[in-house]
CSV table of C-alpha atoms in Angstrom, one decimal:
chain,number,residue,atom,x,y,z
J,1,MET,CA,-63.4,-3.2,32.2
J,2,SER,CA,-66.1,-1.2,32.3
J,3,ARG,CA,-69.1,-1.3,29.8
J,4,VAL,CA,-70.2,1.4,27.4
J,5,SER,CA,-73.9,2.4,28.2
J,6,PRO,CA,-76.5,2.3,25.5
J,7,ALA,CA,-76.6,5.9,25.3
J,8,VAL,CA,-73.1,6.2,24.1
J,9,ARG,CA,-73.6,3.3,21.6
J,10,SER,CA,-76.8,5.1,20.1
J,11,LEU,CA,-74.8,8.5,19.9
J,12,PHE,CA,-71.7,6.6,18.0
J,13,ARG,CA,-74.1,4.8,15.4
J,14,GLN,CA,-75.7,8.4,14.5
J,15,SER,CA,-72.2,9.9,14.0
J,16,CYS,CA,-71.1,7.2,11.8
J,17,SER,CA,-74.2,7.3,9.6
J,18,SER,CA,-73.9,10.8,9.2
J,19,GLN,CA,-70.3,10.8,8.1
J,20,LEU,CA,-71.3,8.1,5.4
J,21,ARG,CA,-74.2,10.2,4.1
J,22,LYS,CA,-71.6,13.1,3.5
J,23,ALA,CA,-69.4,11.0,1.7
J,24,PRO,CA,-68.9,11.7,-2.2
J,25,THR,CA,-70.5,9.2,-4.5
J,26,VAL,CA,-67.2,7.1,-6.5
J,27,SER,CA,-68.0,7.0,-10.2
J,28,SER,CA,-67.4,3.4,-11.7
J,29,SER,CA,-65.9,4.5,-14.6
J,30,PRO,CA,-62.2,4.5,-15.1
J,31,VAL,CA,-60.2,7.3,-13.5
J,32,SER,CA,-56.7,8.7,-14.9
J,33,ILE,CA,-54.4,8.9,-11.7
J,34,LYS,CA,-51.1,11.2,-12.1
J,35,PRO,CA,-48.5,10.2,-9.6
J,36,ILE,CA,-47.3,12.9,-7.5
J,37,TYR,CA,-43.6,12.6,-8.2
J,38,GLN,CA,-41.7,10.7,-10.7
J,39,PRO,CA,-39.5,8.3,-9.5
J,40,VAL,CA,-35.7,8.8,-9.7
J,41,ARG,CA,-32.4,6.7,-9.3
J,42,ARG,CA,-31.5,6.5,-6.1
J,43,LEU,CA,-28.0,7.2,-4.6
J,44,ALA,CA,-26.1,4.1,-3.6
J,45,THR,CA,-26.6,3.3,-0.2
J,46,PRO,CA,-24.1,1.8,2.3
J,47,ALA,CA,-25.9,-1.4,2.1
J,48,ALA,CA,-25.9,-1.4,-1.7
J,49,MET,CA,-22.7,-0.3,-2.3
J,50,PRO,CA,-19.3,-2.3,-1.4
J,51,SER,CA,-17.8,-1.7,1.5
J,52,ALA,CA,-16.2,1.9,2.3
J,53,SER,CA,-15.0,1.4,5.7
J,54,LYS,CA,-11.4,2.7,5.3
J,55,GLU,CA,-10.7,6.6,5.7
J,56,ASN,CA,-10.1,8.6,2.4
J,57,ILE,CA,-6.1,9.0,2.3
J,58,GLY,CA,-4.4,10.8,-0.8
J,59,VAL,CA,-0.9,11.2,-2.3
J,60,TYR,CA,0.6,14.7,-1.8
J,61,CYS,CA,3.3,17.0,-2.7
J,62,ASN,CA,4.1,20.7,-2.2
J,63,PRO,CA,6.4,23.5,-3.6
J,64,ALA,CA,9.1,22.5,-1.0
J,65,HIS,CA,9.3,19.0,-2.6
J,66,ASP,CA,7.8,17.0,0.1
J,67,LEU,CA,5.7,13.9,-0.3
J,68,TRP,CA,3.4,12.3,1.9
J,69,VAL,CA,0.2,10.5,2.5
J,70,LYS,CA,-2.7,12.2,4.4
J,71,GLU,CA,-6.5,12.2,4.7
J,72,SER,CA,-8.3,13.6,1.5
J,73,ALA,CA,-12.0,14.3,0.0
J,74,PRO,CA,-14.4,13.2,-0.2
J,75,SER,CA,-14.4,11.8,3.3
J,76,VAL,CA,-15.8,8.2,4.2
J,77,GLU,CA,-18.8,9.6,5.4
J,78,GLU,CA,-19.6,11.8,2.5
J,79,VAL,CA,-18.8,8.5,0.3
J,80,LYS,CA,-21.3,6.3,2.4
J,81,THR,CA,-24.2,9.2,2.1
J,82,GLY,CA,-23.5,10.1,-1.6
J,83,GLN,CA,-23.9,13.7,-0.4
J,84,ALA,CA,-21.1,15.2,-1.8
J,85,LEU,CA,-21.9,14.0,-5.9
J,86,LYS,CA,-22.6,16.5,-8.0
J,87,GLU,CA,-25.0,16.1,-11.0
J,88,GLY,CA,-23.6,13.6,-13.7
J,89,GLU,CA,-20.9,12.4,-11.1
J,90,VAL,CA,-20.1,9.1,-9.6
J,91,THR,CA,-17.7,7.6,-6.8
J,92,ILE,CA,-15.1,5.7,-7.9
J,93,ALA,CA,-13.3,3.3,-5.3
J,94,ILE,CA,-9.7,3.7,-6.9
J,95,LYS,CA,-8.2,-0.2,-6.9
J,96,THR,CA,-4.7,0.6,-9.0
J,97,THR,CA,-2.8,3.6,-10.1
J,98,GLY,CA,0.5,3.9,-12.0
J,99,ILE,CA,3.1,6.3,-11.4
J,100,CYS,CA,3.6,8.7,-14.7
J,101,GLY,CA,7.0,10.7,-15.0
J,102,SER,CA,4.9,13.7,-14.7
J,103,ASP,CA,4.2,12.8,-11.4
J,104,ILE,CA,7.9,12.5,-10.5
J,105,HIS,CA,8.5,15.9,-12.1
J,106,PHE,CA,5.6,17.5,-10.1
J,107,TRP,CA,7.4,16.1,-6.8
J,108,ARG,CA,11.0,16.6,-7.6
J,109,HIS,CA,10.8,19.9,-9.7
J,110,GLY,CA,7.7,21.5,-8.8
J,111,ARG,CA,6.8,22.0,-12.3
J,112,ILE,CA,6.3,21.1,-16.0
J,113,GLY,CA,6.6,24.1,-18.1
J,114,PRO,CA,3.6,26.6,-17.2
J,115,MET,CA,2.1,23.9,-14.8
J,116,ILE,CA,3.5,24.8,-11.3
J,117,VAL,CA,2.9,23.2,-8.0
J,118,GLU,CA,1.8,26.3,-5.6
J,119,HIS,CA,0.0,24.1,-2.9
J,120,ASP,CA,-0.2,20.8,-1.5
J,121,HIS,CA,-1.4,19.0,-4.4
J,122,ILE,CA,-2.5,15.4,-5.1
J,123,LEU,CA,-0.8,13.2,-7.6
J,124,GLY,CA,-2.0,10.6,-10.0
J,125,HIS,CA,-3.9,10.3,-13.4
J,126,GLU,CA,-3.2,6.6,-14.5
J,127,SER,CA,-6.3,5.0,-12.5
J,128,ALA,CA,-8.9,2.2,-12.4
J,129,GLY,CA,-11.7,1.3,-9.7
J,130,GLU,CA,-15.0,0.2,-9.0
J,131,ILE,CA,-18.2,2.5,-9.1
J,132,ILE,CA,-19.5,2.7,-5.4
J,133,ALA,CA,-22.1,5.6,-5.8
J,134,VAL,CA,-24.0,7.2,-8.6
J,135,HIS,CA,-25.7,10.5,-8.5
J,136,PRO,CA,-29.7,10.2,-9.7
J,137,SER,CA,-28.6,12.3,-12.9
J,138,VAL,CA,-26.2,9.4,-14.0
J,139,LYS,CA,-28.0,6.8,-16.4
J,140,THR,CA,-24.8,5.1,-17.9
J,141,LEU,CA,-23.1,3.5,-14.9
J,142,SER,CA,-24.3,1.3,-11.6
J,143,VAL,CA,-22.6,0.5,-8.5
J,144,GLY,CA,-20.4,-2.2,-9.1
J,145,ASP,CA,-19.2,-1.3,-12.4
J,146,ARG,CA,-15.3,-1.9,-12.8
J,147,VAL,CA,-14.3,1.4,-15.0
J,148,ALA,CA,-10.9,3.0,-16.2
J,149,VAL,CA,-11.0,6.8,-15.2
J,150,GLU,CA,-10.0,9.1,-18.1
J,151,PRO,CA,-8.8,12.6,-16.3
J,152,SER,CA,-10.1,14.9,-18.3
J,153,GLN,CA,-12.7,17.6,-17.2
J,154,ILE,CA,-13.6,19.7,-20.4
J,155,CYS,CA,-15.8,22.6,-21.1
J,156,ASN,CA,-17.6,21.2,-24.1
J,157,LYS,CA,-17.9,24.7,-25.5
J,158,CYS,CA,-14.2,25.8,-27.1
J,159,GLU,CA,-13.5,25.1,-30.8
J,160,PRO,CA,-11.2,22.1,-29.6
J,161,CYS,CA,-13.9,20.5,-27.8
J,162,LEU,CA,-16.5,21.1,-30.6
J,163,THR,CA,-14.1,19.7,-33.3
J,164,GLY,CA,-13.4,16.5,-31.3
J,165,ARG,CA,-9.9,17.2,-30.0
J,166,TYR,CA,-10.8,18.0,-26.5
J,167,ASN,CA,-7.0,17.5,-25.2
J,168,GLY,CA,-6.7,21.2,-26.5
J,169,CYS,CA,-9.8,22.5,-24.5
J,170,LEU,CA,-9.1,26.2,-23.1
J,171,GLU,CA,-10.6,25.3,-19.8
J,172,MET,CA,-9.2,21.8,-19.6
J,173,ARG,CA,-9.0,20.7,-15.9
J,174,PHE,CA,-6.8,17.8,-16.1
J,175,MET,CA,-6.7,15.7,-13.0
J,176,SER,CA,-3.0,15.7,-11.3
J,177,THR,CA,-2.0,18.7,-13.2
J,178,PRO,CA,-1.9,21.8,-10.9
J,179,PRO,CA,-4.1,23.3,-9.7
J,180,VAL,CA,-6.5,20.2,-10.0
J,181,ASP,CA,-5.9,17.4,-7.9
J,182,GLY,CA,-5.3,13.9,-8.9
J,183,LEU,CA,-6.7,10.3,-8.7
J,184,LEU,CA,-3.9,9.0,-6.3
J,185,ARG,CA,-6.9,8.6,-3.5
J,186,ARG,CA,-8.9,5.8,-2.1
J,187,TYR,CA,-12.2,7.5,-3.3
J,188,VAL,CA,-12.5,10.1,-6.1
J,189,ASN,CA,-15.7,11.7,-7.6
J,190,HIS,CA,-15.5,12.0,-11.1
J,191,SER,CA,-17.6,12.8,-14.0
J,192,ALA,CA,-19.6,9.6,-15.2
J,193,VAL,CA,-18.9,10.5,-18.8
J,194,TRP,CA,-15.2,10.0,-18.6
J,195,CYS,CA,-15.4,6.5,-16.7
J,196,HIS,CA,-15.1,3.8,-19.2
J,197,LYS,CA,-16.2,0.5,-18.6
J,198,ILE,CA,-13.9,-2.3,-18.5
J,199,GLY,CA,-15.5,-5.3,-17.9
J,200,ASP,CA,-13.4,-8.1,-16.4
J,201,MET,CA,-10.1,-6.5,-17.3
J,202,SER,CA,-8.0,-6.5,-14.4
J,203,TYR,CA,-7.6,-3.0,-12.6
J,204,GLU,CA,-3.8,-3.1,-13.5
J,205,ASP,CA,-4.7,-3.2,-17.3
J,206,GLY,CA,-7.4,-0.8,-16.7
J,207,ALA,CA,-4.9,1.8,-15.0
J,208,MET,CA,-2.3,1.5,-18.0
J,209,LEU,CA,-4.9,2.2,-20.5
J,210,GLU,CA,-3.8,5.9,-20.0
J,211,PRO,CA,-0.2,5.7,-21.0
J,212,LEU,CA,-1.4,3.5,-23.6
J,213,SER,CA,-3.7,6.1,-25.0
J,214,VAL,CA,-0.8,8.6,-25.0
J,215,SER,CA,1.1,5.9,-27.5
J,216,LEU,CA,-1.8,5.2,-29.7
J,217,ALA,CA,-2.6,9.0,-29.9
J,218,GLY,CA,0.8,9.4,-31.2
J,219,MET,CA,0.6,6.4,-33.6
J,220,GLN,CA,-2.6,7.6,-35.0
J,221,ARG,CA,-1.4,11.2,-35.8
J,222,ALA,CA,2.0,10.2,-37.1
J,223,GLN,CA,-0.1,7.8,-39.5
J,224,ILE,CA,2.0,4.7,-38.9
J,225,ALA,CA,1.5,2.1,-41.6
J,226,LEU,CA,2.1,-1.6,-42.3
J,227,GLY,CA,5.7,-2.0,-43.3
J,228,ASP,CA,6.7,1.3,-42.3
J,229,PRO,CA,10.5,1.6,-41.0
J,230,VAL,CA,9.9,2.9,-37.3
J,231,LEU,CA,12.0,4.6,-34.9
J,232,ILE,CA,11.0,4.6,-31.3
J,233,CYS,CA,13.1,6.9,-28.9
J,234,GLY,CA,13.0,5.7,-24.9
J,235,ALA,CA,12.3,2.6,-23.6
J,236,GLY,CA,10.1,3.9,-20.8
J,237,PRO,CA,6.7,2.6,-20.4
J,238,ILE,CA,5.5,5.0,-23.0
J,239,GLY,CA,8.1,4.0,-25.6
J,240,LEU,CA,7.5,0.2,-24.7
J,241,MET,CA,3.9,0.6,-25.3
J,242,THR,CA,4.5,2.4,-28.5
J,243,LEU,CA,6.8,-0.5,-29.5
J,244,LEU,CA,4.2,-2.9,-28.7
J,245,ALA,CA,1.4,-1.1,-30.6
J,246,CYS,CA,3.8,-0.3,-33.8
J,247,ALA,CA,4.7,-4.2,-33.7
J,248,ALA,CA,1.0,-4.8,-33.7
J,249,ALA,CA,0.3,-2.7,-36.4
J,250,GLY,CA,3.1,-4.2,-38.7
J,251,ALA,CA,5.6,-1.8,-38.7
J,252,GLU,CA,8.9,-2.9,-39.7
J,253,PRO,CA,12.0,-2.6,-39.2
J,254,ILE,CA,11.6,-0.9,-35.6
J,255,VAL,CA,14.5,0.3,-33.8
J,256,ILE,CA,14.3,1.4,-30.2
J,257,THR,CA,17.1,3.5,-28.4
J,258,ASP,CA,17.5,4.1,-24.6
J,259,ILE,CA,20.5,4.8,-22.4
J,260,ASP,CA,19.3,1.9,-20.1
J,261,GLN,CA,20.5,-1.5,-21.4
J,262,ASN,CA,17.9,-3.3,-18.9
J,263,ARG,CA,15.0,-1.3,-20.6
J,264,LEU,CA,16.3,-2.5,-24.0
J,265,ASP,CA,16.5,-6.1,-23.1
J,266,VAL,CA,12.8,-5.6,-21.8
J,267,ALA,CA,11.8,-4.4,-25.4
J,268,LYS,CA,13.5,-7.5,-27.0
J,269,GLU,CA,11.6,-9.5,-24.5
J,270,ILE,CA,8.3,-8.3,-25.5
J,271,CYS,CA,8.9,-8.0,-29.3
J,272,PRO,CA,12.0,-10.3,-30.3
J,273,ARG,CA,12.1,-8.8,-33.6
J,274,VAL,CA,13.1,-5.1,-32.3
J,275,ARG,CA,16.3,-3.9,-33.0
J,276,THR,CA,17.8,-2.0,-30.1
J,277,HIS,CA,20.4,0.6,-29.5
J,278,LYS,CA,22.1,1.7,-26.3
J,279,VAL,CA,22.7,5.5,-26.3
J,280,GLU,CA,26.4,6.3,-25.4
J,281,PRO,CA,27.3,9.9,-23.8
J,282,GLY,CA,29.1,12.3,-25.7
J,283,VAL,CA,28.1,11.1,-29.1
J,284,SER,CA,26.7,14.0,-31.2
J,285,MET,CA,23.4,14.1,-33.0
J,286,GLU,CA,24.5,13.0,-36.5
J,287,GLU,CA,26.7,10.3,-35.2
J,288,ALA,CA,23.8,8.8,-33.4
J,289,GLY,CA,21.5,9.5,-36.2
J,290,ALA,CA,23.8,7.6,-38.6
J,291,LYS,CA,24.4,4.8,-36.1
J,292,ILE,CA,20.5,4.2,-36.0
J,293,SER,CA,20.0,4.3,-39.7
J,294,LYS,CA,22.8,2.0,-40.3
J,295,LEU,CA,21.4,-0.6,-37.6
J,296,ALA,CA,17.7,0.0,-39.5
J,297,GLY,CA,19.3,-0.8,-42.9
J,298,GLY,CA,18.8,2.6,-44.3
J,299,GLN,CA,17.1,5.9,-43.0
J,300,LEU,CA,13.5,5.6,-41.3
J,301,ALA,CA,10.3,7.0,-42.3
J,302,THR,CA,9.0,7.9,-38.9
J,303,ALA,CA,10.5,8.6,-35.6
J,304,LEU,CA,8.3,8.5,-32.5
J,305,GLU,CA,10.4,10.3,-30.0
J,306,CYS,CA,9.0,9.5,-26.3
J,307,SER,CA,12.0,10.5,-24.0
J,308,GLY,CA,11.6,14.5,-24.6
J,309,VAL,CA,15.5,14.5,-24.4
J,310,GLU,CA,17.0,17.3,-26.6
J,311,SER,CA,20.0,15.3,-27.9
J,312,SER,CA,17.6,12.3,-28.7
J,313,ILE,CA,15.2,14.6,-30.7
J,314,GLY,CA,18.4,15.9,-32.6
J,315,ALA,CA,19.3,12.1,-33.3
J,316,ALA,CA,15.6,11.3,-34.6
J,317,ILE,CA,15.7,14.0,-37.0
J,318,TYR,CA,19.2,12.9,-38.3
J,319,SER,CA,18.0,9.3,-38.6
J,320,VAL,CA,14.9,9.9,-40.8
J,321,LYS,CA,15.0,10.0,-44.7
J,322,PHE,CA,14.2,12.9,-46.8
J,323,GLY,CA,10.3,13.8,-46.4
J,324,GLY,CA,10.1,11.9,-43.1
J,325,LYS,CA,8.7,12.6,-40.1
J,326,VAL,CA,9.8,13.0,-36.4
J,327,PHE,CA,6.8,13.3,-34.0
J,328,VAL,CA,7.5,14.2,-30.5
J,329,ILE,CA,5.2,12.1,-27.7
J,330,GLY,CA,7.6,12.9,-24.9
J,331,VAL,CA,7.9,15.8,-22.6
J,332,GLY,CA,11.1,17.8,-22.1
J,333,LYS,CA,12.4,21.1,-20.9
J,334,PRO,CA,10.7,24.4,-21.8
J,335,ASP,CA,13.6,25.4,-24.4
J,336,MET,CA,15.4,23.4,-26.8
J,337,GLN,CA,18.2,23.6,-29.8
J,338,ILE,CA,17.3,21.8,-32.6
J,339,PRO,CA,19.0,21.4,-36.0
J,340,PHE,CA,16.8,23.4,-38.1
J,341,MET,CA,18.9,23.2,-41.3
J,342,ARG,CA,18.6,19.5,-41.2
J,343,LEU,CA,14.8,19.8,-41.0
J,344,SER,CA,14.4,22.4,-43.8
J,345,THR,CA,16.9,20.8,-46.5
J,346,GLN,CA,15.1,17.4,-45.9
J,347,GLU,CA,11.8,18.4,-45.7
J,348,ILE,CA,11.2,16.7,-42.4
J,349,ASP,CA,8.0,17.1,-40.7
J,350,LEU,CA,8.4,17.7,-36.9
J,351,GLN,CA,5.4,17.0,-35.1
J,352,PHE,CA,4.1,17.2,-31.3
J,353,GLN,CA,1.6,15.8,-29.0
J,354,TYR,CA,-0.1,16.8,-25.9
J,355,ARG,CA,-2.1,14.1,-24.1
J,356,TYR,CA,-5.0,12.3,-26.5
J,357,SER,CA,-8.6,12.5,-27.4
J,358,ASN,CA,-10.9,9.6,-28.3
J,359,THR,CA,-8.5,6.9,-27.8
J,360,TRP,CA,-10.2,5.0,-24.7
J,361,PRO,CA,-12.5,2.8,-26.4
J,362,ARG,CA,-9.7,1.8,-28.8
J,363,ALA,CA,-7.5,1.1,-26.2
J,364,ILE,CA,-10.1,-0.7,-24.2
J,365,ARG,CA,-10.8,-2.8,-27.2
J,366,LEU,CA,-7.0,-3.7,-28.3
J,367,VAL,CA,-6.2,-4.9,-24.4
J,368,GLN,CA,-9.4,-7.2,-23.9
J,369,SER,CA,-8.9,-8.9,-27.1
J,370,GLY,CA,-5.2,-9.5,-26.3
J,371,VAL,CA,-3.6,-7.5,-29.2
J,372,LEU,CA,-1.8,-6.1,-26.7
J,373,ASP,CA,-0.3,-7.4,-23.7
J,374,MET,CA,1.1,-4.9,-21.3
J,375,LYS,CA,1.8,-7.0,-18.2
J,376,ARG,CA,5.6,-7.4,-18.3
J,377,LEU,CA,5.7,-3.6,-18.3
J,378,VAL,CA,4.6,-3.8,-14.6
J,379,THR,CA,7.9,-4.3,-12.3
J,380,HIS,CA,6.6,-2.9,-8.6
J,381,ARG,CA,3.5,-3.1,-6.6
J,382,PHE,CA,3.1,-1.0,-3.4
J,383,SER,CA,-0.3,-0.3,-1.3
J,384,LEU,CA,-1.4,3.3,-1.1
J,385,GLU,CA,-0.2,3.6,2.6
J,386,ASP,CA,3.3,2.6,1.1
J,387,ALA,CA,3.1,5.2,-1.7
J,388,VAL,CA,6.2,7.3,-0.9
J,389,LYS,CA,8.5,4.1,-1.1
J,390,ALA,CA,6.6,3.5,-4.3
J,391,PHE,CA,7.5,7.1,-5.8
J,392,GLU,CA,11.2,6.5,-4.7
J,393,THR,CA,11.4,3.2,-6.2
J,394,SER,CA,10.0,4.8,-9.6
J,395,ALA,CA,12.4,7.6,-9.5
J,396,ALA,CA,15.4,5.3,-8.9
J,397,SER,CA,14.7,3.2,-11.9
J,398,ALA,CA,18.4,2.9,-13.1
J,399,LYS,CA,18.9,1.1,-9.8
J,400,THR,CA,15.8,-0.5,-9.1
J,401,GLY,CA,14.9,-1.6,-12.4
J,402,ALA,CA,11.7,-0.1,-12.2
J,403,ILE,CA,9.6,0.3,-15.6
J,404,LYS,CA,5.8,0.7,-14.4
J,405,VAL,CA,5.2,1.1,-10.4
J,406,LEU,CA,1.5,0.4,-9.5
J,407,ILE,CA,0.0,1.6,-6.4
J,408,GLN,CA,-3.0,-0.4,-5.2
J,409,SER,CA,-5.6,0.3,-2.5
J,410,GLU,CA,-8.6,-1.4,-0.5
J,411,VAL,CA,-11.7,0.0,0.3
């Protein structure tokens, strides 16, 4: 190694000395230092979130009544980077989704009233899962939180929204109702405000909070009280959840009807004191109403109609007393004939329900505390990849004995 000459060392010392003389004097008094930027909450990174290695897939139907599983958005790459998240959104790894009767209708009939499947459409709106990414603007949820997903997207500007009845939002975008894609996917981006923490509740119970919310909304608006004699028409998932809720509220007696004896047996199993009535074909509304009233020991105060079937609504109208109430929770065909004069001369209130609002915290409390136990209602479970078979099983409930069919996914 060559040595540095004395002349060069001298020149270097002079340069350094000159630079030091030009340096500003540093004050000894305290100085307020402002940060260049404010820290923000980071997006979850692949290292911080549960593994998202599988491709995103969803369950689709179309106007031709096909049903299939294929790739869906967001992509697994977008999930890992969080790039597809908008302000206020989180990414949920959907763990469990229940099949609703409306999902069957959109698949098999292509519509429910004015809601029509016009393109390839993703089904599902009864879901629970785990948060795997959050937008920096979200402060209420963190990666790893277990949540149930309320499938509403509202405007927060119209009168129903501003008065707390957001189920009537004039610009509602309800997931799984065309043209808004649903939750039957492996990964979904959704507004954080509609993701409800469920703690250590199972994902199965979390998924069933959505149909339970329908039942609770009906009970609340129908004003079911301790000791009320109540009729429940239809022993499907909504009817059976309504039975559990009415029993917990102290309604007595409770009568439940259905055309399927198996479902009536389940009703008796989950609520031994319920009185069951099997609906026979060819029986008039008046005769059916009389049989129900006799079984109850007299005409009932309130009927909660959960099937949406015209003849069932008519039977309910003939089963309630003067000044009674028929509250229709179920969804039926666009046009029906009802016994108008029976309603008029008996001053029977006929009310209807559309979805729910502000019910999820109540539903979570009831399930977490053990007041309501819905586990018996789950009859079948399928993987997301086997979703077509799950839908076929649910649609053929008379043969399969299906009540609530769940679709489960791994990430």
